[in-house]
PDB file of C-alpha atoms in Angstrom:
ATOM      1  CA  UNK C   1     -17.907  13.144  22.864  1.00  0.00           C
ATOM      2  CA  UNK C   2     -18.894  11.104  19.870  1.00  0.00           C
ATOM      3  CA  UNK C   3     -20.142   7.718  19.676  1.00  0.00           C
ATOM      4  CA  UNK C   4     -19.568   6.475  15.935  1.00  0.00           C
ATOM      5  CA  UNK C   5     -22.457   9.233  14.381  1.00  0.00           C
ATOM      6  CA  UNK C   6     -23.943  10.242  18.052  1.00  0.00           C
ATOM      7  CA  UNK C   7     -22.960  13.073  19.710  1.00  0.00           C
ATOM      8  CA  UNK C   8     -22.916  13.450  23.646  1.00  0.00           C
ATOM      9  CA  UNK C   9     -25.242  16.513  24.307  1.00  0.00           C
ATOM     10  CA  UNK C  10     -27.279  18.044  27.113  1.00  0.00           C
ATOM     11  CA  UNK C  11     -29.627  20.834  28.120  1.00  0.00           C
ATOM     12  CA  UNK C  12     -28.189  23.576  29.763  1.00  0.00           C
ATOM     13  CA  UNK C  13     -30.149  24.343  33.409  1.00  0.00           C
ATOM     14  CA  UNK C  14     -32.945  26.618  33.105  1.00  0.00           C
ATOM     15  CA  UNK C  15     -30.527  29.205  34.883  1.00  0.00           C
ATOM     16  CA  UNK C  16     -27.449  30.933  33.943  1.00  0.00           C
ATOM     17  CA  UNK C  17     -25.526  31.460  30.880  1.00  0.00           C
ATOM     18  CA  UNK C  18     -27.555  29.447  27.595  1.00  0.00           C
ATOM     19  CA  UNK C  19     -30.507  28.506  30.443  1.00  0.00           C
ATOM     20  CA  UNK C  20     -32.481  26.120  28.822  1.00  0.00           C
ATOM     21  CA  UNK C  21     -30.631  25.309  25.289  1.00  0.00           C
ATOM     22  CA  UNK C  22     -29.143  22.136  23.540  1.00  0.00           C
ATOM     23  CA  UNK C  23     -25.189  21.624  23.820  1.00  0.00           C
ATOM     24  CA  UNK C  24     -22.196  19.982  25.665  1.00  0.00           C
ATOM     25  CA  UNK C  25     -21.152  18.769  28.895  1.00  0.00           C
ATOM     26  CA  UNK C  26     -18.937  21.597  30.049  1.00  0.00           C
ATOM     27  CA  UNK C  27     -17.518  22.553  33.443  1.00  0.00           C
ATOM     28  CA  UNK C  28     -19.262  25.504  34.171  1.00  0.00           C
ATOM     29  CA  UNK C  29     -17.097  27.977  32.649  1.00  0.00           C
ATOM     30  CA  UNK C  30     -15.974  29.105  35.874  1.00  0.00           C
ATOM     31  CA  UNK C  31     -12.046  27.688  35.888  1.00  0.00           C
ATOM     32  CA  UNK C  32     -13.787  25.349  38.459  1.00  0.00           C
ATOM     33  CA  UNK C  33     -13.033  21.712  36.330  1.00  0.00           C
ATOM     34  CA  UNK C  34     -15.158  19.329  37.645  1.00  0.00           C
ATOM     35  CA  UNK C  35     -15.350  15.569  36.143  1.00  0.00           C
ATOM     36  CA  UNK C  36     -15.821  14.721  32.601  1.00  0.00           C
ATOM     37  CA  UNK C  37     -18.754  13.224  31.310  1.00  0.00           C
ATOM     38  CA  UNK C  38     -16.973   9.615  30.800  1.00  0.00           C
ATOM     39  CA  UNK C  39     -13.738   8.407  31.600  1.00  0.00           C
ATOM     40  CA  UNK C  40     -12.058   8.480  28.599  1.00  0.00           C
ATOM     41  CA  UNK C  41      -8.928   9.367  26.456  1.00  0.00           C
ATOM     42  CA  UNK C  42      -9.603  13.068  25.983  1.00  0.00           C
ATOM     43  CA  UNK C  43      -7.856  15.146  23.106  1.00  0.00           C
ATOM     44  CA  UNK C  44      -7.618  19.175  23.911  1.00  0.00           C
ATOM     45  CA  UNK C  45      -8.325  21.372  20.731  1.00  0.00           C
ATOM     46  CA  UNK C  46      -7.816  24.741  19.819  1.00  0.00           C
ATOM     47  CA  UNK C  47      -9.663  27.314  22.095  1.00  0.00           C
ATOM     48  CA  UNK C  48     -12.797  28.671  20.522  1.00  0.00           C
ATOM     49  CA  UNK C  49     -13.802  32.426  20.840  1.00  0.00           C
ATOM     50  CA  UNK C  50     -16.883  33.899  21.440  1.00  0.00           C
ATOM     51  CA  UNK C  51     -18.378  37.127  22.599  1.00  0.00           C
ATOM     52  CA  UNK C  52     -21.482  37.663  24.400  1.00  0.00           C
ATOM     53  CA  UNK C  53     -22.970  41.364  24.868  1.00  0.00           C
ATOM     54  CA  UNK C  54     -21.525  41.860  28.062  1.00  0.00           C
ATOM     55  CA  UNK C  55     -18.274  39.539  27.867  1.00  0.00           C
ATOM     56  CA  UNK C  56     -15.676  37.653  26.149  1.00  0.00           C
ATOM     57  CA  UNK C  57     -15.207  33.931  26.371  1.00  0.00           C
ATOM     58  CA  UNK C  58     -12.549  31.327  25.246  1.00  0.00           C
ATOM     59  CA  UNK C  59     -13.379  28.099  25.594  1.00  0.00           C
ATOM     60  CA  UNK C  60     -10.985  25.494  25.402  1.00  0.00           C
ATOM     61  CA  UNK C  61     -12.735  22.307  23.941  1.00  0.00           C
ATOM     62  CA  UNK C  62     -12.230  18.337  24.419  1.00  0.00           C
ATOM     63  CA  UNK C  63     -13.390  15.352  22.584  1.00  0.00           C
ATOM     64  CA  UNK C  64     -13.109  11.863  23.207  1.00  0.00           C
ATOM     65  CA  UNK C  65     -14.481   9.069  21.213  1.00  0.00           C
ATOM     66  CA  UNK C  66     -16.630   6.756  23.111  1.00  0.00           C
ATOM     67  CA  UNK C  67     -16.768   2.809  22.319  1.00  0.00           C
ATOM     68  CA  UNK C  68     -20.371   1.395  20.941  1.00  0.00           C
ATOM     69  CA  UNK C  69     -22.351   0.578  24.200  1.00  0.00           C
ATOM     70  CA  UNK C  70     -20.462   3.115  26.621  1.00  0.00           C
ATOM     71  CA  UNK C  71     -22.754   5.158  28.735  1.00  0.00           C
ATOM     72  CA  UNK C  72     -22.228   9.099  30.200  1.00  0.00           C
ATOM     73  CA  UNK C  73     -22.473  10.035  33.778  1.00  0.00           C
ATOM     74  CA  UNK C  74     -24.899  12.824  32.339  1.00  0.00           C
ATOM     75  CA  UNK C  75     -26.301  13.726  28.903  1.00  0.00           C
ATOM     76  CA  UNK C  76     -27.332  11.818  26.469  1.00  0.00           C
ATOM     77  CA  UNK C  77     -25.979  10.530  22.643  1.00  0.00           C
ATOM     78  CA  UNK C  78     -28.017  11.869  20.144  1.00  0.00           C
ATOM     79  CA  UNK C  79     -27.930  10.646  16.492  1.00  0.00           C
ATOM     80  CA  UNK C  80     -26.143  13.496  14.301  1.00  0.00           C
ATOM     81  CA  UNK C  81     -29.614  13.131  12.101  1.00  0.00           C
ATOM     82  CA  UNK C  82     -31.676  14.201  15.692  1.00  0.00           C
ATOM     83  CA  UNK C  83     -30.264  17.562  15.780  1.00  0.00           C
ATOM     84  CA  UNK C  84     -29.482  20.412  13.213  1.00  0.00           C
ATOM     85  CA  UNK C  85     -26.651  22.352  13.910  1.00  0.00           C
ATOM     86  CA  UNK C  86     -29.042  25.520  13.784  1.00  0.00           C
ATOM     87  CA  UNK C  87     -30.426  23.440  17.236  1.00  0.00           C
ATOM     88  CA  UNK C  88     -26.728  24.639  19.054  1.00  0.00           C
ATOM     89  CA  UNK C  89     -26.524  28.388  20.318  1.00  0.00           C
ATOM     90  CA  UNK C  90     -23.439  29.863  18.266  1.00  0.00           C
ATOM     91  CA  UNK C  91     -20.765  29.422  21.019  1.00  0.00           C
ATOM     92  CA  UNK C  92     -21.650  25.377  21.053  1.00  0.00           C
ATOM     93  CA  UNK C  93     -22.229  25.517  17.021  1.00  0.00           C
ATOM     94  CA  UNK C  94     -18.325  26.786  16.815  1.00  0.00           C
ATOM     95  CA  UNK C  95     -17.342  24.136  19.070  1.00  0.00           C
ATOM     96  CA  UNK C  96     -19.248  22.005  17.088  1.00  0.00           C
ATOM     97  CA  UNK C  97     -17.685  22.872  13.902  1.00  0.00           C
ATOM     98  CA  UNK C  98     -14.002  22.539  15.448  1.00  0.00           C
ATOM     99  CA  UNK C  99     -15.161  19.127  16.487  1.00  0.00           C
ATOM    100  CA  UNK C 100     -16.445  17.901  13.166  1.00  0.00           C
ATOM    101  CA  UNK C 101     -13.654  18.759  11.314  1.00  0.00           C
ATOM    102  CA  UNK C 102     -11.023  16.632  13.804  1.00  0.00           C
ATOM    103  CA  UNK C 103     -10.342  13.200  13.403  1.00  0.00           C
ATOM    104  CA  UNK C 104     -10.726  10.924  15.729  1.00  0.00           C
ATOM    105  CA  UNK C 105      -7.949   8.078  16.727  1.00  0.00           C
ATOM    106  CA  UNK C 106      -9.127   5.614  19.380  1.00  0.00           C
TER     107      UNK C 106
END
């Protein structure tokens, strides 16, 4: 989710896949769903691949833009000038980069 130049962004729980680093609201990975972050228009974009040591991953990523003011139902906007993209483990830098590069239409 962006918010004009904020991005929506959390830390991971200490446990579990990424424990403890920077990136987005997700579901869990587990096919479970679970809500989104905000209740807004979401736009689906191409899966992004990754591969751990022990595994292989495709995550499909959303992104909604969020109107000036809105707040999420967990994480927190963060200015794109707060973070470096070096901050993201590689799996949320790639989403990251898919992200960037999409127009938004509200």
């Amino acid at each position: 989710v962006s918010q004009g130049d904020n991005w929506l962004l959390e830390t991971r729980p200490d446990r579990g896949l990424l424990g403890g680093m920077l990136g987005f609201p997700g579901d869990g990975w587990d096919n479970g769903g679970g809500p989104a972050p905000m209740d807004l228009h979401w736009r689906e974009l191409p899966p992004v691949r990754h591969t751990f040591t022990h595994f292989h991953l495709v995550l499909t990523p959303h992104l909604a833009e969020a109107p000036p003011g809105a707040l999420p139902k967990r994480g927190r906007f963060m200015l794109r000038s707060q973070f470096r993209r070096s901050d993201l483990p590689t799996l949320m830098r790639k989403a990251f980069d898919l992200a960037s590069s999409v127009p938004l239409l509200l």
